[in-house]
Amino acid sequence: MCGIVGYIGNKEAVPVLMNGLSQLEYRGYDSSGVALFDEDRLDVIKCKGRLKFLEEKLAVKKYTGTIGIGHTRWATHGEPNDINSHPHLSNTGKIAVVHNGIIENYLQLKEFLMTQGCVFMSDTDTEIIAHLIEYHYNMIGDFVRAVMEACGELEGSYALGVLCADVKDTFVAARKGSPLIVGLGDGENFIASDIPAILKYTRDIYILEDKEIAIVRKEDVTVYDGYGREAKKEIFHVDWDVEAAEKSGYEHFMMKEMCEEPRVIRDTVGSRIQKGSINLNGISLSEEYLRGIEKIYIVACGTAFHAGMIGKYLIEKLARIPVETDIASEFRYRDPIISDKNLVIIISQSGETIDTLYALREAKQKKAKVLSIVNVVGSSIARESDGVLYTMAGPEIAVASSKAYNAQLSALTLIALDFASKKGEITKEEEARLTMELLQVPDMVEEILKDKENVQRFAAMHYNAKSIFYIGRGMDYALSMEGSLKLKEISYIHSESYAGGELKHGTIALIEEGTLVVCCMTQDSLFQKMISNIKEVKARKASIMAITQKKNAAEAEKIADIVITIPDIDPILAPIAAVTPMQLFAYYMAVLKGCDVDKPRNLAKSVTVE
Ligand code: AGP
């Protein structure tokens, strides 16, 4: 995610802002910038790349001002480049904004602002905020109220820092969905996306709540709630060290990233569902093209491949288009029989996995259209695709993918629904029902995360296991593959994933007393079949962990040693939520074994070698 820092006090702002931004580098970024006062005008200094390039630009001129805002950008809308970097200015240059989050209604607001004569310089959603605040400022003449009015019209998530050229003793901060804190100093005050940015100067902070707006001056901070009432804020004293603070208090990045899953799913689907229908903006494919596709190939590696397997079920079930999944390192060497009659969907968190990139090139060489699902804007795979659907997971620091996988499943669901709707395979009512349920998934994951201690207790009984089996049927089979991989890559415990109906064809010979079998059983139509498969392994005295919907918990509890439930949901959407318990299980097993959860042995976050 992006990083925000703001300062007002008696020190020169530049060193404070640059120190703060350097403490936020761990969040991942592709550009940075600051907004400072220079006499009576606002200067914005910003550029693509690492912070050192910004430092070089700042060295050109001496800024002695004691107020400013700064930003590190993780691109979500618009390529990483100088123009798209933050801060963004309004047309008169009076308003400067830094933003973390996603404005879901930015296109509608952009259209309106253009009718008001606003000229846009960038491809970002953020820029509309600067113009919108100026629009209200021109009407009201009050900077703070203009920010309040603008925030009331923004849909989606935002953490904002805002400067106004006419008001040199104040800056404004606002928060909805994306974290933002206010640092409280002596004769100086700060804002930041995360605690590390200001830990050098103060350990006393306000944690802004959703829809709160902070008016920050050097001698005082006033916070208003979403109704414009002054909020009574508790001072939170930070006793973390810097390293812990980078994880916002979580022990590992992986746990932090799992806990981000509700926001990630919300950000990935939110701006692409409008009034119950899917809007994939620039990557929509026509009904005619979709009807002409003979087969879709989904190609990826590792976790992304497992997401692709779920995508196969989704697209075939909803859009009735044949789908073949392929591991990228196999696809590119088997001389695949593809042509312009095929769509190839490439999935990659990093967008740099070399096997997947070469598979993309193989597909393009054979004239197939390539649509990619990528988490890093401007990455190699994104740049070489015909269309890109970005996941909005933010940077994933832990080597083992968690939130990015949930985001990939969310993106694949959007694609399957879009294709099905375009082809008339689902009615508008069905599309509206499924999209509404999809919008509920973040809250469901939130609920699952609240139950994580239950998973931790069960892991404490099994972390010495030598081998663990994961079984499932249909989409749950693909899901069990991801559960098995998570366990292997961070706890180093051997594991295998099997189709529930396949275990009895040989591998059940390995099941003995105490062998743990994790059973994914979220699919209503296959639930009783899974009950039978559980009875087969129970007969060999296996231990059972079942993951199922709440409505089936009672029946599963009769034969499982532990049942982790997910809220009741249409089975076709269940995997997005059902993977979280398995991610948590793998995490606790690794922690209990004393493994390096975020940096497992032998692994790299992005495999850029063959
Ligand atoms: C995921 O936990 C693994 N670290 C690995 O399998 C990963 O999914 C794979 O290397 C693909 O990476 P990508 O999504 O960045 O292409």
XYZ file of C-alpha atoms and ligand atoms in Angstrom:
626
model
C 0.000 0.000 0.000
C 1.004 3.634 -0.283
C 2.703 5.480 2.549
C 1.734 8.918 3.850
C 3.655 11.315 6.116
C 2.757 14.860 7.176
C 4.505 17.365 9.458
C 3.903 20.761 10.990
C 6.109 22.262 13.716
C 9.352 24.160 14.193
C 11.749 21.852 12.360
C 12.419 22.009 8.626
C 9.812 19.689 7.116
C 11.981 18.001 4.461
C 14.182 15.875 6.769
C 11.163 14.827 8.835
C 9.170 13.838 5.732
C 12.084 11.964 4.151
C 12.843 10.093 7.359
C 9.186 9.141 7.640
C 8.975 7.941 4.038
C 12.141 5.884 4.448
C 10.547 4.136 7.419
C 7.596 3.197 5.168
C 9.691 1.709 2.351
C 8.935 -1.793 3.668
C 5.350 -1.314 2.418
C 6.618 -1.455 -1.139
C 6.439 1.490 -3.556
C 7.312 2.562 -7.065
C 7.426 6.368 -6.741
C 7.428 9.135 -4.116
C 6.931 12.832 -3.600
C 6.424 15.727 -1.207
C 4.416 18.964 -1.166
C 6.049 21.934 0.568
C 5.500 25.644 0.884
C 7.890 27.897 -0.981
C 6.963 31.442 0.025
C 3.260 31.745 -0.789
C 3.008 28.860 -3.202
C 2.853 25.114 -2.921
C 5.688 23.200 -4.528
C 5.291 19.537 -5.435
C 8.512 17.558 -5.922
C 7.918 13.968 -7.007
C 9.301 11.199 -9.195
C 9.215 7.550 -10.136
C 11.611 5.182 -8.442
C 13.332 4.916 -5.099
C 13.496 7.656 -2.480
C 17.076 8.496 -3.438
C 15.802 10.004 -6.689
C 13.463 12.241 -4.707
C 16.356 13.262 -2.452
C 18.355 14.272 -5.535
C 15.458 16.425 -6.764
C 15.064 18.034 -3.330
C 18.769 18.858 -3.162
C 18.358 21.291 -6.056
C 16.584 23.895 -3.945
C 16.669 24.655 -0.201
C 13.247 24.261 1.359
C 13.189 25.727 4.852
C 9.417 25.458 5.358
C 8.155 23.739 8.516
C 5.008 22.181 7.063
C 4.619 19.522 4.380
C 3.160 16.196 3.273
C 4.928 13.239 1.679
C 3.983 10.004 -0.060
C 5.329 6.686 -1.322
C 3.098 5.253 -4.046
C 2.180 1.618 -4.685
C 0.445 1.966 -8.057
C -3.144 0.785 -8.375
C -4.523 3.126 -11.059
C -2.019 4.411 -13.616
C 1.491 3.256 -14.399
C 4.357 4.085 -12.030
C 5.752 7.339 -13.462
C 6.464 10.962 -12.450
C 3.032 12.302 -13.441
C 1.097 9.616 -11.575
C 3.202 10.025 -8.425
C 1.706 11.840 -5.449
C 1.143 14.570 -4.269
C -1.442 15.693 -6.818
C -2.360 19.362 -7.297
C -5.638 21.015 -8.211
C -5.629 23.107 -11.389
C -4.827 26.376 -9.588
C -2.100 24.665 -7.574
C -3.792 25.712 -4.343
C -4.652 22.205 -3.110
C -2.133 19.360 -2.751
C -3.225 15.824 -1.849
C -1.543 12.540 -0.932
C -3.752 9.445 -0.810
C -3.651 5.792 0.174
C -6.618 3.673 -0.906
C -8.958 3.325 -3.874
C -11.717 5.751 -4.901
C -14.374 3.475 -6.360
C -16.474 6.264 -7.907
C -13.553 8.193 -9.329
C -14.744 7.875 -12.934
C -18.117 9.453 -12.184
C -16.467 12.256 -10.177
C -13.897 12.793 -12.929
C -16.638 13.201 -15.524
C -18.430 15.752 -13.317
C -15.256 17.713 -12.570
C -14.399 17.851 -16.258
C -17.768 19.509 -16.868
C -16.593 22.086 -14.296
C -13.513 22.774 -16.385
C -11.024 20.648 -14.455
C -8.041 19.567 -16.524
C -6.561 16.212 -15.490
C -2.832 15.547 -15.716
C -2.605 11.929 -14.504
C -4.246 8.492 -14.860
C -4.813 8.164 -11.130
C -7.992 8.027 -9.093
C -6.295 10.265 -6.498
C -6.083 13.363 -8.677
C -9.842 13.761 -8.614
C -9.619 14.404 -4.860
C -7.463 17.525 -5.322
C -9.867 18.914 -7.927
C -12.933 18.008 -5.855
C -11.566 19.776 -2.760
C -10.758 22.857 -4.841
C -14.261 22.764 -6.352
C -15.749 22.942 -2.867
C -13.105 25.428 -1.659
C -14.063 27.803 -4.481
C -17.705 27.476 -3.446
C -17.309 27.644 0.351
C -14.075 29.580 0.875
C -13.208 27.407 3.903
C -10.384 24.849 3.481
C -11.464 22.468 6.254
C -15.113 22.413 5.232
C -14.092 21.915 1.611
C -12.199 18.759 2.607
C -15.205 17.575 4.616
C -17.554 18.134 1.673
C -15.257 16.334 -0.728
C -14.772 13.359 1.592
C -18.537 13.021 1.845
C -18.663 12.389 -1.912
C -15.848 9.831 -2.075
C -16.761 6.127 -2.232
C -14.127 3.487 -1.514
C -11.128 3.797 0.759
C -8.851 6.721 1.540
C -6.228 8.008 3.911
C -5.545 11.619 2.943
C -3.090 14.391 3.699
C -4.134 17.758 2.268
C -2.384 21.158 2.080
C -3.901 24.468 0.953
C -1.696 27.290 -0.341
C -3.902 29.876 1.394
C -3.555 28.242 4.831
C 0.064 27.867 5.942
C -0.483 26.935 9.594
C -2.692 23.892 9.078
C -2.983 20.701 7.133
C -5.916 18.303 7.069
C -5.975 14.507 7.321
C -8.902 12.172 6.663
C -9.435 8.451 6.907
C -11.900 5.879 5.565
C -10.850 2.261 5.166
C -7.107 2.946 4.874
C -5.124 3.381 8.113
C -3.950 6.818 9.247
C -2.533 8.023 12.550
C -1.824 11.452 14.037
C 1.481 11.814 15.894
C 1.381 14.190 18.862
C 4.572 16.125 19.607
C 5.597 19.150 21.652
C 4.932 22.153 19.454
C 4.778 19.850 16.458
C 2.366 17.271 15.070
C 2.475 14.568 12.428
C 0.327 12.260 10.329
C 1.390 8.879 8.953
C 0.027 5.711 7.368
C 1.873 3.650 9.937
C 3.676 4.097 13.244
C 7.301 3.551 12.041
C 7.182 6.821 10.102
C 7.004 8.969 13.232
C 8.443 6.753 15.956
C 11.668 8.802 15.909
C 9.754 11.906 17.066
C 6.844 10.704 19.206
C 5.252 7.618 20.688
C 1.922 9.310 21.415
C -0.668 9.029 18.678
C -4.320 9.296 17.815
C -5.588 6.411 15.694
C -8.103 7.917 13.284
C -11.347 5.992 12.843
C -13.286 5.713 9.584
C -14.706 9.042 8.347
C -12.774 11.042 10.917
C -11.049 14.237 9.790
C -8.094 15.754 11.672
C -7.237 19.458 11.566
C -3.503 19.486 12.335
C -1.727 22.616 13.598
C 1.619 22.742 15.372
C 0.082 23.543 18.737
C -3.062 21.416 18.534
C -5.007 18.730 16.685
C -8.792 18.710 16.397
C -10.614 15.622 15.158
C -14.159 15.571 13.769
C -16.237 12.452 13.192
C -18.226 11.625 10.057
C -21.112 13.790 11.353
C -18.944 16.892 11.803
C -18.936 16.554 15.612
C -15.700 17.012 17.517
C -14.376 13.547 18.468
C -12.876 12.889 21.890
C -9.688 10.956 21.039
C -7.740 8.699 23.403
C -3.946 9.055 23.225
C -2.362 5.708 22.353
C 1.217 5.311 23.618
C 3.368 3.148 21.325
C 5.774 0.897 23.152
C 6.856 -1.118 20.070
C 10.350 -1.079 18.630
C 10.738 0.062 15.001
C 11.020 -3.452 13.535
C 7.818 -4.583 15.253
C 6.136 -1.364 14.238
C 6.805 -2.068 10.549
C 4.477 -5.022 11.012
C 2.034 -2.686 12.757
C 2.409 -4.822 15.849
C 1.896 -8.179 14.126
C 4.593 -10.777 14.804
C 4.963 -11.567 11.082
C 4.102 -9.888 7.801
C 2.142 -13.007 6.846
C -0.288 -12.543 9.745
C -0.555 -8.828 8.927
C -1.302 -9.683 5.295
C -3.912 -12.314 6.186
C -5.611 -9.716 8.363
C -5.624 -7.343 5.376
C -7.677 -9.819 3.342
C -11.077 -8.200 4.006
C -9.757 -4.828 2.732
C -7.982 -6.461 -0.196
C -11.091 -8.303 -1.382
C -13.169 -5.148 -0.909
C -10.667 -3.067 -2.908
C -10.344 -5.684 -5.659
C -14.084 -6.073 -6.273
C -15.520 -2.783 -4.967
C -14.660 -0.507 -7.888
C -15.676 -3.183 -10.409
C -19.235 -3.771 -9.212
C -21.715 -0.997 -9.842
C -25.412 -1.399 -9.017
C -25.242 -5.198 -9.072
C -23.391 -5.556 -12.352
C -19.776 -6.138 -13.230
C -17.753 -3.306 -14.775
C -14.267 -4.419 -15.797
C -13.581 -1.041 -17.427
C -10.787 -1.318 -19.977
C -10.523 -5.100 -20.117
C -14.069 -5.995 -21.067
C -14.292 -8.527 -23.880
C -17.210 -8.410 -26.329
C -20.002 -10.974 -26.405
C -19.050 -11.764 -29.999
C -15.430 -12.440 -29.026
C -16.455 -14.538 -26.042
C -18.805 -16.631 -28.182
C -15.961 -17.194 -30.630
C -13.544 -18.572 -28.034
C -12.982 -22.301 -28.458
C -11.144 -22.702 -25.129
C -9.593 -20.581 -22.401
C -6.195 -21.477 -20.957
C -5.276 -20.337 -17.465
C -1.510 -20.405 -16.952
C 0.506 -19.616 -13.804
C 2.868 -21.012 -11.160
C 2.491 -22.078 -7.541
C -0.240 -20.333 -5.608
C -1.293 -18.403 -8.698
C -1.750 -21.721 -10.511
C -3.969 -22.950 -7.694
C -6.044 -19.796 -8.087
C -6.245 -20.586 -11.780
C -7.662 -24.027 -11.012
C -10.488 -22.357 -9.086
C -10.890 -20.020 -12.056
C -11.467 -23.029 -14.303
C -14.413 -24.154 -12.190
C -15.813 -20.625 -12.008
C -15.639 -19.880 -15.747
C -16.890 -23.296 -16.843
C -19.736 -23.283 -14.320
C -20.870 -19.709 -14.942
C -19.822 -18.822 -18.497
C -19.914 -22.344 -19.997
C -16.595 -21.818 -21.809
C -14.142 -24.757 -21.746
C -11.061 -24.003 -19.655
C -7.729 -25.783 -19.446
C -5.268 -24.953 -16.664
C -1.535 -25.290 -17.102
C 1.568 -24.836 -15.001
C 3.561 -22.158 -16.817
C 6.820 -24.127 -16.899
C 4.955 -26.995 -18.606
C 2.828 -24.873 -20.922
C 5.715 -23.171 -22.651
C 7.496 -26.435 -23.508
C 4.583 -28.526 -24.726
C 4.021 -26.617 -27.970
C 0.436 -25.853 -26.933
C -2.212 -26.049 -29.617
C -3.513 -22.483 -29.382
C -4.532 -19.787 -31.831
C -6.503 -16.559 -32.024
C -9.501 -18.690 -31.090
C -8.091 -19.016 -27.579
C -7.962 -16.638 -24.656
C -5.015 -17.152 -22.312
C -5.428 -15.878 -18.751
C -2.105 -15.345 -17.010
C -2.025 -15.010 -13.213
C 0.931 -13.630 -11.273
C 1.235 -11.701 -8.021
C 4.655 -10.262 -8.814
C 4.143 -9.986 -12.562
C 7.805 -11.029 -12.939
C 7.792 -14.844 -12.633
C 9.949 -15.858 -15.551
C 8.151 -19.145 -16.324
C 4.856 -17.286 -16.457
C 6.282 -14.445 -18.544
C 7.665 -16.890 -21.102
C 4.346 -18.732 -21.188
C 2.687 -15.394 -21.941
C 5.100 -14.816 -24.818
C 4.434 -18.333 -26.159
C 0.706 -17.591 -26.155
C 1.144 -14.271 -27.922
C 3.457 -15.827 -30.485
C 0.596 -18.215 -31.298
C -1.797 -15.256 -31.727
C -3.864 -15.912 -28.595
C -5.261 -12.889 -26.747
C -3.690 -12.574 -23.277
C -5.556 -11.266 -20.252
C -3.511 -11.136 -17.061
C -4.384 -10.882 -13.356
C -1.442 -9.140 -11.704
C -0.758 -7.416 -8.401
C 2.123 -5.165 -9.429
C 1.167 -2.288 -11.724
C 3.581 -1.861 -14.624
C 5.278 -5.246 -14.085
C 6.639 -7.168 -17.072
C 3.626 -9.473 -17.350
C 1.235 -6.534 -17.035
C 3.064 -4.598 -19.746
C 3.111 -7.490 -22.216
C -0.554 -8.470 -21.800
C -3.403 -7.378 -24.058
C -5.502 -6.608 -20.977
C -4.755 -6.483 -17.238
C -7.082 -6.888 -14.277
C -5.053 -5.645 -11.309
C -5.591 -7.214 -7.917
C -5.605 -4.540 -5.229
C -3.717 -6.510 -2.606
C -0.982 -3.947 -2.058
C 2.577 -5.183 -1.632
C 2.851 -8.719 -0.293
C 6.020 -8.887 1.804
C 5.794 -12.444 3.156
C 7.217 -14.957 0.672
C 4.205 -17.236 1.136
C 1.290 -15.674 -0.677
C -1.938 -15.170 1.282
C -3.917 -11.972 0.583
C -2.832 -11.976 -3.075
C -4.410 -15.428 -3.535
C -7.730 -14.234 -2.064
C -7.510 -11.236 -4.410
C -6.773 -13.492 -7.399
C -9.872 -15.590 -6.605
C -11.895 -12.376 -6.314
C -10.634 -11.188 -9.709
C -11.357 -14.571 -11.329
C -14.886 -14.448 -9.927
C -15.396 -11.012 -11.491
C -14.136 -12.320 -14.840
C -16.339 -15.429 -14.723
C -19.400 -13.334 -13.845
C -18.586 -10.799 -16.579
C -18.180 -13.502 -19.214
C -21.352 -15.301 -18.061
C -23.351 -12.098 -18.123
C -22.036 -11.062 -21.546
C -22.916 -14.495 -22.954
C -26.342 -14.462 -21.334
C -25.506 -17.612 -19.357
C -26.778 -15.918 -16.178
C -29.694 -13.531 -15.832
C -29.262 -9.961 -14.630
C -30.977 -11.042 -11.402
C -28.491 -13.917 -10.923
C -25.619 -11.523 -11.627
C -26.998 -9.044 -9.092
C -27.440 -11.765 -6.458
C -23.936 -13.134 -6.895
C -22.298 -9.700 -6.987
C -24.128 -8.695 -3.814
C -22.924 -11.888 -2.108
C -19.409 -11.223 -3.415
C -19.508 -7.812 -1.744
C -20.291 -9.594 1.544
C -17.217 -11.829 1.389
C -14.888 -9.281 3.105
C -17.120 -9.298 6.192
C -17.148 -13.107 6.110
C -13.350 -13.234 6.075
C -13.371 -10.725 8.944
C -15.524 -13.181 10.915
C -13.226 -16.109 10.106
C -10.188 -14.129 11.253
C -11.879 -13.491 14.585
C -11.889 -17.286 15.148
C -8.146 -17.693 14.499
C -7.334 -18.827 18.070
C -9.465 -21.930 17.413
C -7.167 -22.807 14.508
C -4.102 -22.036 16.638
C -5.241 -24.466 19.348
C -5.692 -27.255 16.794
C -2.281 -26.544 15.269
C -0.753 -26.946 18.730
C -1.931 -30.568 18.674
C -0.446 -31.365 15.253
C 2.707 -29.324 14.640
C 4.906 -32.403 15.083
C 3.118 -34.197 12.266
C 5.370 -35.787 9.659
C 2.829 -35.709 6.840
C -0.598 -34.129 6.404
C -3.165 -34.789 3.660
C -5.568 -32.267 2.202
C -8.648 -33.510 0.344
C -11.563 -31.891 -1.392
C -13.897 -32.279 -4.355
C -14.624 -29.853 -7.166
C -13.385 -26.349 -6.266
C -12.479 -27.673 -2.835
C -9.949 -29.962 -4.508
C -8.211 -26.946 -6.058
C -8.472 -25.200 -2.700
C -6.891 -28.152 -0.910
C -3.868 -27.823 -3.211
C -3.293 -24.295 -1.967
C -3.748 -25.354 1.651
C -1.165 -28.089 1.169
C 1.348 -25.762 -0.499
C 1.011 -23.158 2.274
C 1.759 -25.787 4.901
C 4.795 -27.148 3.043
C 6.417 -23.837 2.190
C 6.381 -22.296 5.660
C 6.322 -25.225 8.154
C 8.409 -27.665 6.042
C 5.929 -30.446 6.948
C 5.350 -32.837 4.050
C 1.838 -32.637 2.679
C -0.184 -33.902 -0.268
C -3.454 -32.741 -1.763
C -5.888 -35.246 -3.229
C -9.257 -35.237 -4.896
C -11.565 -36.680 -2.210
C -12.648 -39.514 -4.447
C -9.091 -40.397 -5.427
C -7.528 -41.169 -2.042
C -8.957 -44.701 -2.013
C -7.177 -45.461 -5.318
C -3.824 -46.017 -3.590
C -2.713 -43.213 -1.305
C -5.122 -44.241 1.472
C -2.518 -46.936 2.155
C -0.482 -44.187 3.820
C -3.217 -43.255 6.278
C -2.540 -44.619 9.746
C -3.601 -43.816 13.289
C -3.255 -40.107 13.962
C -2.579 -39.055 10.370
C -4.151 -35.610 9.965
C -6.452 -35.164 6.987
C -7.717 -31.645 6.259
C -11.072 -31.843 4.470
C -12.342 -28.909 2.416
C -16.094 -29.359 2.126
C -17.742 -26.061 1.178
C -19.534 -27.372 -1.921
C -23.134 -28.332 -1.052
C -23.510 -30.730 -3.969
C -20.427 -32.708 -2.908
C -20.798 -32.473 0.879
C -22.195 -35.967 1.380
C -19.514 -37.430 -0.894
C -16.916 -35.786 1.323
C -18.622 -37.214 4.407
C -18.115 -40.645 2.852
C -14.448 -39.890 2.129
C -13.973 -38.778 5.733
C -15.501 -42.021 6.964
C -13.005 -43.938 4.793
C -10.024 -42.269 6.490
C -11.653 -42.281 9.927
C -11.911 -46.053 9.574
C -8.083 -45.964 9.436
C -8.038 -43.849 12.625
C -7.074 -40.579 10.910
C -7.603 -37.201 12.615
C -9.913 -34.854 10.729
C -9.950 -31.080 10.337
C -13.038 -30.061 8.373
C -13.604 -26.672 6.739
C -17.242 -26.185 5.848
C -20.122 -23.720 5.790
C -21.916 -22.972 9.067
C -25.106 -24.706 7.848
C -23.200 -28.021 7.572
C -21.245 -27.697 10.836
C -23.490 -29.939 12.946
C -23.170 -32.874 10.552
C -19.413 -32.386 10.131
C -18.905 -32.206 13.906
C -20.189 -35.750 14.231
C -17.061 -37.116 12.516
C -14.399 -34.404 12.518
C -11.970 -33.642 15.346
C -12.298 -29.943 14.576
C -14.655 -28.055 12.302
C -13.690 -24.597 11.095
C -16.717 -22.901 9.644
C -17.152 -20.143 7.127
C -20.370 -18.127 7.000
C -23.013 -19.577 4.701
C -22.430 -18.403 1.135
C -23.143 -19.456 -2.424
C -20.730 -22.392 -2.923
C -19.280 -20.774 -6.031
C -17.962 -17.898 -3.857
C -16.891 -20.069 -0.911
C -13.199 -20.584 -1.858
C -12.366 -16.867 -1.442
C -13.186 -17.205 2.268
C -12.478 -20.900 2.837
C -8.763 -20.561 2.070
C -8.196 -18.269 5.065
C -8.517 -21.012 7.736
C -5.928 -23.069 5.838
C -3.572 -20.098 5.577
C -3.975 -19.555 9.323
C -3.380 -23.262 10.044
C -0.154 -23.296 8.014
C 0.950 -20.079 9.729
C 0.429 -21.414 13.273
C 2.105 -24.731 12.413
C 5.155 -22.812 11.153
C 5.250 -20.534 14.204
C 4.950 -23.517 16.566
C 7.839 -25.189 14.754
C 9.934 -22.055 15.085
C 10.231 -21.590 11.325
C 11.031 -18.265 9.643
C 7.450 -17.644 8.558
C 8.061 -14.589 6.357
C 11.268 -15.845 4.745
C 11.074 -19.663 4.455
C 14.260 -21.522 3.554
C 15.054 -22.023 -0.164
C 12.241 -19.703 -1.337
C 12.147 -16.325 -3.079
C 9.191 -13.995 -3.321
C 9.462 -13.714 -7.064
C 11.091 -16.531 -9.046
C 12.791 -14.653 -11.865
C 14.978 -17.594 -12.905
C 13.894 -20.716 -14.778
C 3.308 -18.685 -3.082
O 3.121 -18.871 -1.681
C 4.677 -19.134 -3.493
N 5.623 -18.265 -2.868
C 4.863 -19.312 -4.991
O 4.249 -20.522 -5.315
C 4.273 -18.238 -5.908
O 2.883 -18.309 -5.897
C 4.745 -18.514 -7.344
O 6.149 -18.394 -7.384
C 4.120 -17.569 -8.368
O 4.493 -16.245 -8.078
P 3.735 -15.049 -8.852
O 2.314 -15.115 -8.432
O 4.430 -13.809 -8.383
O 3.892 -15.288 -10.309
